[in-house]
Short mmCIF file of C-alpha atoms in Angstrom, two decimals:
data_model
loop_
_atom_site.label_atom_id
_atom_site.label_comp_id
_atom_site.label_asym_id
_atom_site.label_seq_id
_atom_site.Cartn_x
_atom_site.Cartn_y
_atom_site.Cartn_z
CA UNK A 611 0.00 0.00 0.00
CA UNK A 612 2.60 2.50 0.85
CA UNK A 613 5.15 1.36 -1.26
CA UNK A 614 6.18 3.09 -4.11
CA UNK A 615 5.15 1.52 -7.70
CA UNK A 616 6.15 3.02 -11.20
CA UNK A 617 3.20 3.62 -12.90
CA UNK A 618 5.12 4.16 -16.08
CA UNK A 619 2.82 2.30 -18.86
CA UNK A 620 5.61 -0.63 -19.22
CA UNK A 621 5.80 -1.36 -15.64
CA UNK A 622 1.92 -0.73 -15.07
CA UNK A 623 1.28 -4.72 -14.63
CA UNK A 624 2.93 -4.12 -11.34
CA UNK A 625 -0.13 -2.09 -10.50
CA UNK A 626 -2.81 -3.73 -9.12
CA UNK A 627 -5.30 -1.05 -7.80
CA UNK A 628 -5.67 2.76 -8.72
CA UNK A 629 -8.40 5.06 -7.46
CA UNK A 630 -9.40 7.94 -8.70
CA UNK A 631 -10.94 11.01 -6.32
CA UNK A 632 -12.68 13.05 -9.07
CA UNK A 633 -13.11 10.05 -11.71
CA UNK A 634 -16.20 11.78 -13.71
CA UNK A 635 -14.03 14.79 -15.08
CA UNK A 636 -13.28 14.48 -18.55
CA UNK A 637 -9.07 13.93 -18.41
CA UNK A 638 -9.46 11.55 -15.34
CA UNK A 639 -11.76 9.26 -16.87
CA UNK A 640 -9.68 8.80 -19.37
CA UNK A 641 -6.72 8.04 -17.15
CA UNK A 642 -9.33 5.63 -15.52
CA UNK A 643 -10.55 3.86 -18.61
CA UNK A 644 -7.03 3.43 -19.67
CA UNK A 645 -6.23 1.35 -16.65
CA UNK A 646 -9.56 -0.65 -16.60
CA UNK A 647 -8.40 -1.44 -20.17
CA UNK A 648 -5.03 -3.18 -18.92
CA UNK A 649 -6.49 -5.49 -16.57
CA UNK A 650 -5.96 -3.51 -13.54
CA UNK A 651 -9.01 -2.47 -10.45
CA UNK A 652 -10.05 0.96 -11.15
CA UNK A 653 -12.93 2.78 -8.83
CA UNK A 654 -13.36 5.82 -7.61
CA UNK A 655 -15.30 8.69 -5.99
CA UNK A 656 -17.51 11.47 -7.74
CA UNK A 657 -19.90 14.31 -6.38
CA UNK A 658 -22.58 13.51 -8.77
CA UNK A 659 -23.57 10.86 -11.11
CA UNK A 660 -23.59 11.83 -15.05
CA UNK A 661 -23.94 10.00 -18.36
CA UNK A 662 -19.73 10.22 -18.10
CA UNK A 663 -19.75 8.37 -14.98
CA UNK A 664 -23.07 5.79 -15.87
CA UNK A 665 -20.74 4.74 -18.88
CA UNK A 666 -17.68 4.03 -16.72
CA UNK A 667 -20.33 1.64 -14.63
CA UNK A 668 -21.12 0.14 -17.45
CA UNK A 669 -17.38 -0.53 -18.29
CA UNK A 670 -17.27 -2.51 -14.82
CA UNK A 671 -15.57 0.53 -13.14
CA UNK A 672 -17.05 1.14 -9.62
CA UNK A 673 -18.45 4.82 -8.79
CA UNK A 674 -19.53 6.34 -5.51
CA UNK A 675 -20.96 9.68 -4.62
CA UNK A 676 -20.32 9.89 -1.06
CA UNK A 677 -17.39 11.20 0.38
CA UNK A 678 -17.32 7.96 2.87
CA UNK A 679 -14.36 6.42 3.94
CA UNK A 680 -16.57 3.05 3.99
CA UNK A 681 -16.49 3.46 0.78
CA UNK A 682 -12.66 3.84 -0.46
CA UNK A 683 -10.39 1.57 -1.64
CA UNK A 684 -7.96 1.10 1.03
CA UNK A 685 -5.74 -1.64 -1.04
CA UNK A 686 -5.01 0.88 -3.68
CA UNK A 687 -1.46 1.51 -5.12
CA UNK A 688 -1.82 4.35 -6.41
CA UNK A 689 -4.59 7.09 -6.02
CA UNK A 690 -4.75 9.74 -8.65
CA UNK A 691 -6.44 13.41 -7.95
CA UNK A 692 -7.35 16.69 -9.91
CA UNK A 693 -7.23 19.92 -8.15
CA UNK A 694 -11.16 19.96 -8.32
CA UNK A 695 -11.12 18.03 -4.97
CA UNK A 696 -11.17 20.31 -2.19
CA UNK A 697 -8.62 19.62 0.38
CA UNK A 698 -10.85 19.56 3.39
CA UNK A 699 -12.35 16.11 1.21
CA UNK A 700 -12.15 13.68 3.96
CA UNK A 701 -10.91 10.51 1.44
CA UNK A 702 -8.15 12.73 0.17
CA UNK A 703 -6.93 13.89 3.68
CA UNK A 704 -7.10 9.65 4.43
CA UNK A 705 -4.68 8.80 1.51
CA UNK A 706 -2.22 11.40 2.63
CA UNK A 707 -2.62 10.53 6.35
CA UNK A 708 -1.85 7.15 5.57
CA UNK A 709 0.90 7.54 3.27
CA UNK A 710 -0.64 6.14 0.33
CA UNK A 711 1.25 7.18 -3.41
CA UNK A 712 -0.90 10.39 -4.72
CA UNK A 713 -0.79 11.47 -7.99
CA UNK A 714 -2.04 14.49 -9.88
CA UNK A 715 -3.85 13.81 -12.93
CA UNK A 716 -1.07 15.57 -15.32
CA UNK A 717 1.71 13.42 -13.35
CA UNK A 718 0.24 10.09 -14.39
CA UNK A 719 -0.42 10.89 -17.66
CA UNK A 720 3.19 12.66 -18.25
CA UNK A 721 4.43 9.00 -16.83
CA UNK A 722 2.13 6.90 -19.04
CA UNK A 723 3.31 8.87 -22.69
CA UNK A 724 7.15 9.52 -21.47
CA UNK A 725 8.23 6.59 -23.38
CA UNK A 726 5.59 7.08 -26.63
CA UNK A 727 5.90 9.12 -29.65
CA UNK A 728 3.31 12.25 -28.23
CA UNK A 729 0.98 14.33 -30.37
CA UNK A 730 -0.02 17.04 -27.62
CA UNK A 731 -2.38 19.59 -28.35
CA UNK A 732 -2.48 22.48 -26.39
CA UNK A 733 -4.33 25.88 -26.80
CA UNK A 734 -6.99 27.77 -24.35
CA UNK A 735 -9.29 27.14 -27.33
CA UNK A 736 -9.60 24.25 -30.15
CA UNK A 737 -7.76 21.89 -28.71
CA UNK A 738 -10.15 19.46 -27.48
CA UNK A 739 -11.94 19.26 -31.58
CA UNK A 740 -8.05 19.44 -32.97
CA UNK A 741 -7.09 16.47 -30.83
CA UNK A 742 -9.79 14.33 -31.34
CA UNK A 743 -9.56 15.10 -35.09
CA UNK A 744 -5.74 14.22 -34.97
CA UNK A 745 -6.51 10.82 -32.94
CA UNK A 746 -9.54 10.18 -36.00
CA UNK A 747 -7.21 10.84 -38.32
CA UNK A 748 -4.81 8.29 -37.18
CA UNK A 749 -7.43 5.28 -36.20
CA UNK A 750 -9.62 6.06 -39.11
CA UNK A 751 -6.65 5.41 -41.91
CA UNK A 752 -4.77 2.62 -39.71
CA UNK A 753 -1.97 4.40 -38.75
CA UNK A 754 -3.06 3.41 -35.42
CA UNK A 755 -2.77 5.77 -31.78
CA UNK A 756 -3.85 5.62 -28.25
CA UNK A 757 -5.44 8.40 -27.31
CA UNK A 758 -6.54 11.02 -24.29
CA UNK A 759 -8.82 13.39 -24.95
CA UNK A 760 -10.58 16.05 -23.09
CA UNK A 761 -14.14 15.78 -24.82
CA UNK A 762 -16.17 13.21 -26.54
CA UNK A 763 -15.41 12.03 -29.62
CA UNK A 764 -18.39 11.30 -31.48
CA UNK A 765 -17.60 8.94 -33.90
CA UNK A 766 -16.38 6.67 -30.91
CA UNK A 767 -18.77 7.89 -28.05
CA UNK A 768 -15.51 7.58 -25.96
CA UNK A 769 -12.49 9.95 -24.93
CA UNK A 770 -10.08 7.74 -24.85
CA UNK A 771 -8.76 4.62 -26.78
CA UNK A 772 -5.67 2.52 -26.97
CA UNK A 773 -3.63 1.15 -29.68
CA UNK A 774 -0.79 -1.49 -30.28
CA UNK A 775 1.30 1.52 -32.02
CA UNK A 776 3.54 3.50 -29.73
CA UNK A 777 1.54 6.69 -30.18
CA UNK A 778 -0.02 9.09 -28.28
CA UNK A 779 -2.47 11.75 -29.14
CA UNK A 780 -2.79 13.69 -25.90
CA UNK A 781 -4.99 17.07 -24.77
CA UNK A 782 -2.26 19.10 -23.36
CA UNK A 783 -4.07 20.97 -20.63
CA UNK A 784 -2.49 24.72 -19.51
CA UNK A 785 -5.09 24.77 -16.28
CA UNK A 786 -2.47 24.43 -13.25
CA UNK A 787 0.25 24.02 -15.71
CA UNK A 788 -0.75 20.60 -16.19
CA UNK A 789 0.82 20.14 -19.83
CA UNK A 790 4.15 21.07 -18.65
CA UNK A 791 4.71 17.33 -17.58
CA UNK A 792 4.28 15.84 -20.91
CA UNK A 793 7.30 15.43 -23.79
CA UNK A 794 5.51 16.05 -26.65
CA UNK A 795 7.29 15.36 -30.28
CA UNK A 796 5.21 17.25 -31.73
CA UNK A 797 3.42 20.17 -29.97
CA UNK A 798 0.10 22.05 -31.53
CA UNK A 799 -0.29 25.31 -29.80
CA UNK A 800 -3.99 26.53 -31.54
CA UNK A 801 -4.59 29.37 -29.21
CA UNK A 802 -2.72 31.73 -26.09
CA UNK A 803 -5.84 34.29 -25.89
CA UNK A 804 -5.97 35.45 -21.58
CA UNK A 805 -7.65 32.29 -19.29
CA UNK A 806 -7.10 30.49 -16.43
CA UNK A 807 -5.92 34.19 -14.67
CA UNK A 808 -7.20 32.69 -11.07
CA UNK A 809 -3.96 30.08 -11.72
CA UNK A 810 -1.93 32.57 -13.21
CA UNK A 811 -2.29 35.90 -12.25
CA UNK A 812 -2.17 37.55 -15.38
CA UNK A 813 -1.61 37.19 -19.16
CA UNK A 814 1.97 37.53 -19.50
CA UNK A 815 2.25 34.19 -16.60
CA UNK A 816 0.00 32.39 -18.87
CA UNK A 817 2.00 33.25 -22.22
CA UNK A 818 5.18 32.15 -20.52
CA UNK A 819 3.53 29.08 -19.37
CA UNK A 820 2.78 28.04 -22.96
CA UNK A 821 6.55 28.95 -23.79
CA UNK A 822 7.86 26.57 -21.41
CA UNK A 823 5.38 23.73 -22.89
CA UNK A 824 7.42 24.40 -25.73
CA UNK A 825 10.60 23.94 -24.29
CA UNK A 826 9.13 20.38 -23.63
CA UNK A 827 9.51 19.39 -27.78
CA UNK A 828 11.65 16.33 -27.75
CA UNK A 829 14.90 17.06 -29.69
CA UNK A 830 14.10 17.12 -33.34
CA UNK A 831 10.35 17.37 -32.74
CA UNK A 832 7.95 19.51 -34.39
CA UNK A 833 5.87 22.55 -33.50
CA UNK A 834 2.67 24.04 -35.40
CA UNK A 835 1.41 26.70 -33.82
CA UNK A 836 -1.01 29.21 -35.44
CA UNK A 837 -0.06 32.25 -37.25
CA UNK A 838 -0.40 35.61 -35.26
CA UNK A 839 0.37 34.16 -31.62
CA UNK A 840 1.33 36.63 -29.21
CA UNK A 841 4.91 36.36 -28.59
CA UNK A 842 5.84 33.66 -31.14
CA UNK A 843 9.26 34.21 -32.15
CA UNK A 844 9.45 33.06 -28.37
CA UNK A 845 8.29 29.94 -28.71
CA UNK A 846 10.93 26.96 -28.85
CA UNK A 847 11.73 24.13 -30.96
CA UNK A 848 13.95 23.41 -33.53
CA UNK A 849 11.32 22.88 -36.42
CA UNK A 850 8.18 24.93 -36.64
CA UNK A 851 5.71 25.40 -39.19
CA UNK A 852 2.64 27.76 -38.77
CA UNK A 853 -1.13 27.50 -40.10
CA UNK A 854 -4.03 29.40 -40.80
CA UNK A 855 -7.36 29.78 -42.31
CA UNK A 856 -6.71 33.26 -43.55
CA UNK A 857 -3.38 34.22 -44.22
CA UNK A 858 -1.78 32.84 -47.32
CA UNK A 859 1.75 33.78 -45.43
CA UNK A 860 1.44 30.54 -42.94
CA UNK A 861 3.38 27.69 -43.99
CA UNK A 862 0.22 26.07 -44.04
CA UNK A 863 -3.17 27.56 -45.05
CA UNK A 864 -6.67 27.52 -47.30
CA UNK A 865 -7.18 28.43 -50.75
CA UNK A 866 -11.09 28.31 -52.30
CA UNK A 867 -13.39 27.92 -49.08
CA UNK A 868 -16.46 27.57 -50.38
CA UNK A 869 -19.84 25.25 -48.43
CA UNK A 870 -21.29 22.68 -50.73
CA UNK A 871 -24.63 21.17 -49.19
CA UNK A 872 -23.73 22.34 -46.41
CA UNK A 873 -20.66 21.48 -45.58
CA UNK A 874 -17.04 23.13 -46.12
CA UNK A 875 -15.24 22.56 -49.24
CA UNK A 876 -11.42 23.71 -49.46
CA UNK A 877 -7.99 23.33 -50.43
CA UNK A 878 -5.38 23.25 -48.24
CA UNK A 879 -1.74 24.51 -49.46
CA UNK A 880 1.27 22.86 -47.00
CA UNK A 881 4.63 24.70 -48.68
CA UNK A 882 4.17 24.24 -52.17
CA UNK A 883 2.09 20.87 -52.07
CA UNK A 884 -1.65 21.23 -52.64
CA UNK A 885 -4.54 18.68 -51.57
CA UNK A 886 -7.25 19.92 -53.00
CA UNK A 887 -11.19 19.08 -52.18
CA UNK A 888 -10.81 18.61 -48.74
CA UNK A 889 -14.59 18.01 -46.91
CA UNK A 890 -15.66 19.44 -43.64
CA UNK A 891 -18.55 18.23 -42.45
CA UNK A 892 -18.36 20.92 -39.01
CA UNK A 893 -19.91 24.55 -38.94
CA UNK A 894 -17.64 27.46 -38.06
CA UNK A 895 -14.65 28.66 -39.49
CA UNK A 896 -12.70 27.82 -36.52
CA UNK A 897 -12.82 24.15 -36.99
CA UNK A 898 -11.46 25.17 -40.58
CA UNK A 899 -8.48 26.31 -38.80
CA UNK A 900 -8.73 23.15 -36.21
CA UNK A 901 -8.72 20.70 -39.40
CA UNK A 902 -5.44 22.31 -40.96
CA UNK A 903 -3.66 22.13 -37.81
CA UNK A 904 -5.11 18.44 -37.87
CA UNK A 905 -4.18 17.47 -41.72
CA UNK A 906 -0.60 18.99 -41.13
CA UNK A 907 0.34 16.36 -38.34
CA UNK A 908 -0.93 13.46 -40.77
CA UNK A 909 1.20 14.37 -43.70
CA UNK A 910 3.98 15.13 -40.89
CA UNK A 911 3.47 11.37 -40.27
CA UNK A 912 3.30 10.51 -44.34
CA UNK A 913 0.01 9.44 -44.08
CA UNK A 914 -1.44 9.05 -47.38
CA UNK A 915 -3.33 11.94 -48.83
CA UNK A 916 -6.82 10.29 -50.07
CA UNK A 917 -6.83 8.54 -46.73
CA UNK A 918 -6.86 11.91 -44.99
CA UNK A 919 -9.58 13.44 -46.92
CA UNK A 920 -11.46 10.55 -46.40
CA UNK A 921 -11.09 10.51 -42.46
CA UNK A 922 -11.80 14.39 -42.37
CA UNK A 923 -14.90 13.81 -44.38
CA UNK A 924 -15.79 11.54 -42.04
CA UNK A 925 -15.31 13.14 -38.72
CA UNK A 926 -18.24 13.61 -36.58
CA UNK A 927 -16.99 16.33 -34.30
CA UNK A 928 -16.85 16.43 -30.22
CA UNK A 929 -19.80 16.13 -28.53
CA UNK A 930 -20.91 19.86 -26.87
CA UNK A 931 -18.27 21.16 -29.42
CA UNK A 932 -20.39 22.73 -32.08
CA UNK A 933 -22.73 19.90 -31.73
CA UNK A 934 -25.78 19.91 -34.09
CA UNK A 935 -28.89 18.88 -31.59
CA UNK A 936 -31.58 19.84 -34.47
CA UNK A 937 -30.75 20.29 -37.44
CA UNK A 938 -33.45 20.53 -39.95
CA UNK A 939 -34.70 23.35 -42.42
CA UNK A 940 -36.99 24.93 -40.22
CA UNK A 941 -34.30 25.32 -37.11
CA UNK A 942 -30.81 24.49 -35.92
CA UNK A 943 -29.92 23.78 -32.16
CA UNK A 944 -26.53 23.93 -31.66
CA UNK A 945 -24.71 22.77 -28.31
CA UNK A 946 -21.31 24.02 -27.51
CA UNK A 947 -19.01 24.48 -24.02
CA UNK A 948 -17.84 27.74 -24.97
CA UNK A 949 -17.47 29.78 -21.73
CA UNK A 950 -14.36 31.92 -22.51
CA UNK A 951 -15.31 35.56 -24.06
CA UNK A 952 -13.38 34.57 -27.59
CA UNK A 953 -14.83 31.03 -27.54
CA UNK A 954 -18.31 32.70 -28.07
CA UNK A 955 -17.56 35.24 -30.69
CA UNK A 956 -16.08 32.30 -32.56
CA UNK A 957 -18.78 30.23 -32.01
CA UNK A 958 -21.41 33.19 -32.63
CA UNK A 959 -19.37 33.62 -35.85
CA UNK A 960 -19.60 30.43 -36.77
CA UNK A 961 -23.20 29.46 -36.46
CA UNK A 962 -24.01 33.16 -38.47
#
């Protein structure tokens, strides 16, 4: 119980337990899912029961609600935690009383991709529809990834998946400078606009934050950030490339956006190499810009081109991420997190 186990994915048979305080968020039940999936107990405590949490039932995961000690696991190796959990939460203040190995949420999934080839998307917008569109692209064409993502992907109904190929797709999260513990070899950066100022105080924190994440490239990795971040030529790696919907001076960009029953029709110029004819089945321009930042990872990783247009066609989006509800001729009910003050002019935009 109080001895210390590696829960680095190759020595993770070791494990035997892990509990999770806080297992309904998005990024932990994905942690959790990817455990149950290797054979080893997962449970874990909640303050409310959702669909998220029915579906990890369902998956033979056990759930409570309480905050009980009854209720714990008191065998557990390992017990992982997000900063959601207050620290007056009497089955936290157990596991540390008792010496148990705690984990943050960013810790264990740094440790599980450390060895992996990492595809980590970060941004304080787009990142959750640009990862999940990245991960698509790589199951739908058989390249093959594992993958942890912070929404719903709904041509999956999951957020996470595994994969014999040693590759990760990962949501890299700046909230408590979470993403700084992942080694990403290649790093998407799709947005630095001002959030998460209760963590860091004020923009210029938050900017340098997203620096250091870049400081975090493997040697020879790859960065694509979008054109027009604040601060760029401060951003780190030794190959970068830059994208954009707009401006014909990225390395990457759109020719010939036009909709064609309904959906987006484009090309997509990458240096002087042009796939033309590209289908987006999304609203909003900004998922225009999420799919280029996409489509420049897979032909990073040679992936055929008709294969990509194929899998782009045929993404279904992130659930609450522009999510059609109704869509008929007489209305349109769209469903979307946006909470930040430049994730709802974009999605305004969008849906006008």
């Amino acid at each position: 119980m109080t001895e210390e186990k590696n829960i680095l994915t190759n020595e993770s048979d070791a494990l035997r337990s892990v509990y999770f305080l806080g297992i309904g968020g998005i990024g932990m039940s994905a942690l959790a899912r990817y455990y149950n999936s290797r054979k080893v107990k997962v449970s874990g405590y909640d303050k409310t029961s959702t669909p998220l949490t029915d579906l990890l039932e369902e998956e033979g995961i056990a759930v409570h609600f309480e905050d009980n000690l009854e209720l714990l696991d008191k065998e557990a190796d390992v017990v992982v935690y997000t900063p959601a959990i207050p620290p007056t939460h009497s089955e936290l203040n157990y596991y540390k009383e008792n010496g148990f190995q705690l984990k943050k949420r960013s810790e264990v999934l740094g440790s599980i991709t450390r060895e992996t080839f990492n595809i980590c998307v970060a941004g304080t917008h787009g990142k959750t529809t640009t990862s999940a569109m990245i991960a698509h692209i790589l199951r739908d064409t058989g390249y093959g990834c594992n993958a942890f993502l912070g929404g719903i992907a709904a041509n999956y109904n999951t957020n996470f998946w595994s994969s014999e190929k040693n590759v990760c797709v990962a949501e890299a999260d700046e909230y408590d400078r979470s993403f700084l513990q992942l080694s990403p070899d290649v790093a998407i950066i799709t947005a630095m606009d001002a959030d998460h100022l209760d963590i860091y105080g004020d923009e210029k924190t938050m900017q340098d934050a997203f620096i250091q994440f870049t400081g975090k490239i493997k040697t020879g990795g790859l960065l694509i950030s979008k054109k027009g971040l604040a601060r760029a030529d401060e951003l780190m790696g030794s190959n970068k490339m830059t994208y954009s919907a707009t401006d014909s001076s990225a390395d990457i960009h759109t020719e010939n956006i036009r909709v064609v029953n309904g959906s987006y029709v484009f090309d997509l110029v990458i240096h002087e190499r042009i796939i033309k004819d590209l289908q987006l089945n999304m609203g909003g321009m900004h998922n225009i810009e999420n799919a280029i930042a996409a489509i420049a990872v897979a032909t990073h990783l040679d992936i055929e081109e008709d294969k990509i247009k194929k899998a782009v066609g045929n993404f279904a989006g992130v659930k609450r991420r522009f999510e059609y509800v109704v869509k008929s001729i007489d209305s349109i009910v769209i469903d979307d997190y946006a909470h930040h003050p430049e994730e709802l002019r974009v999605l305004i935009e969008g849906a006008k």
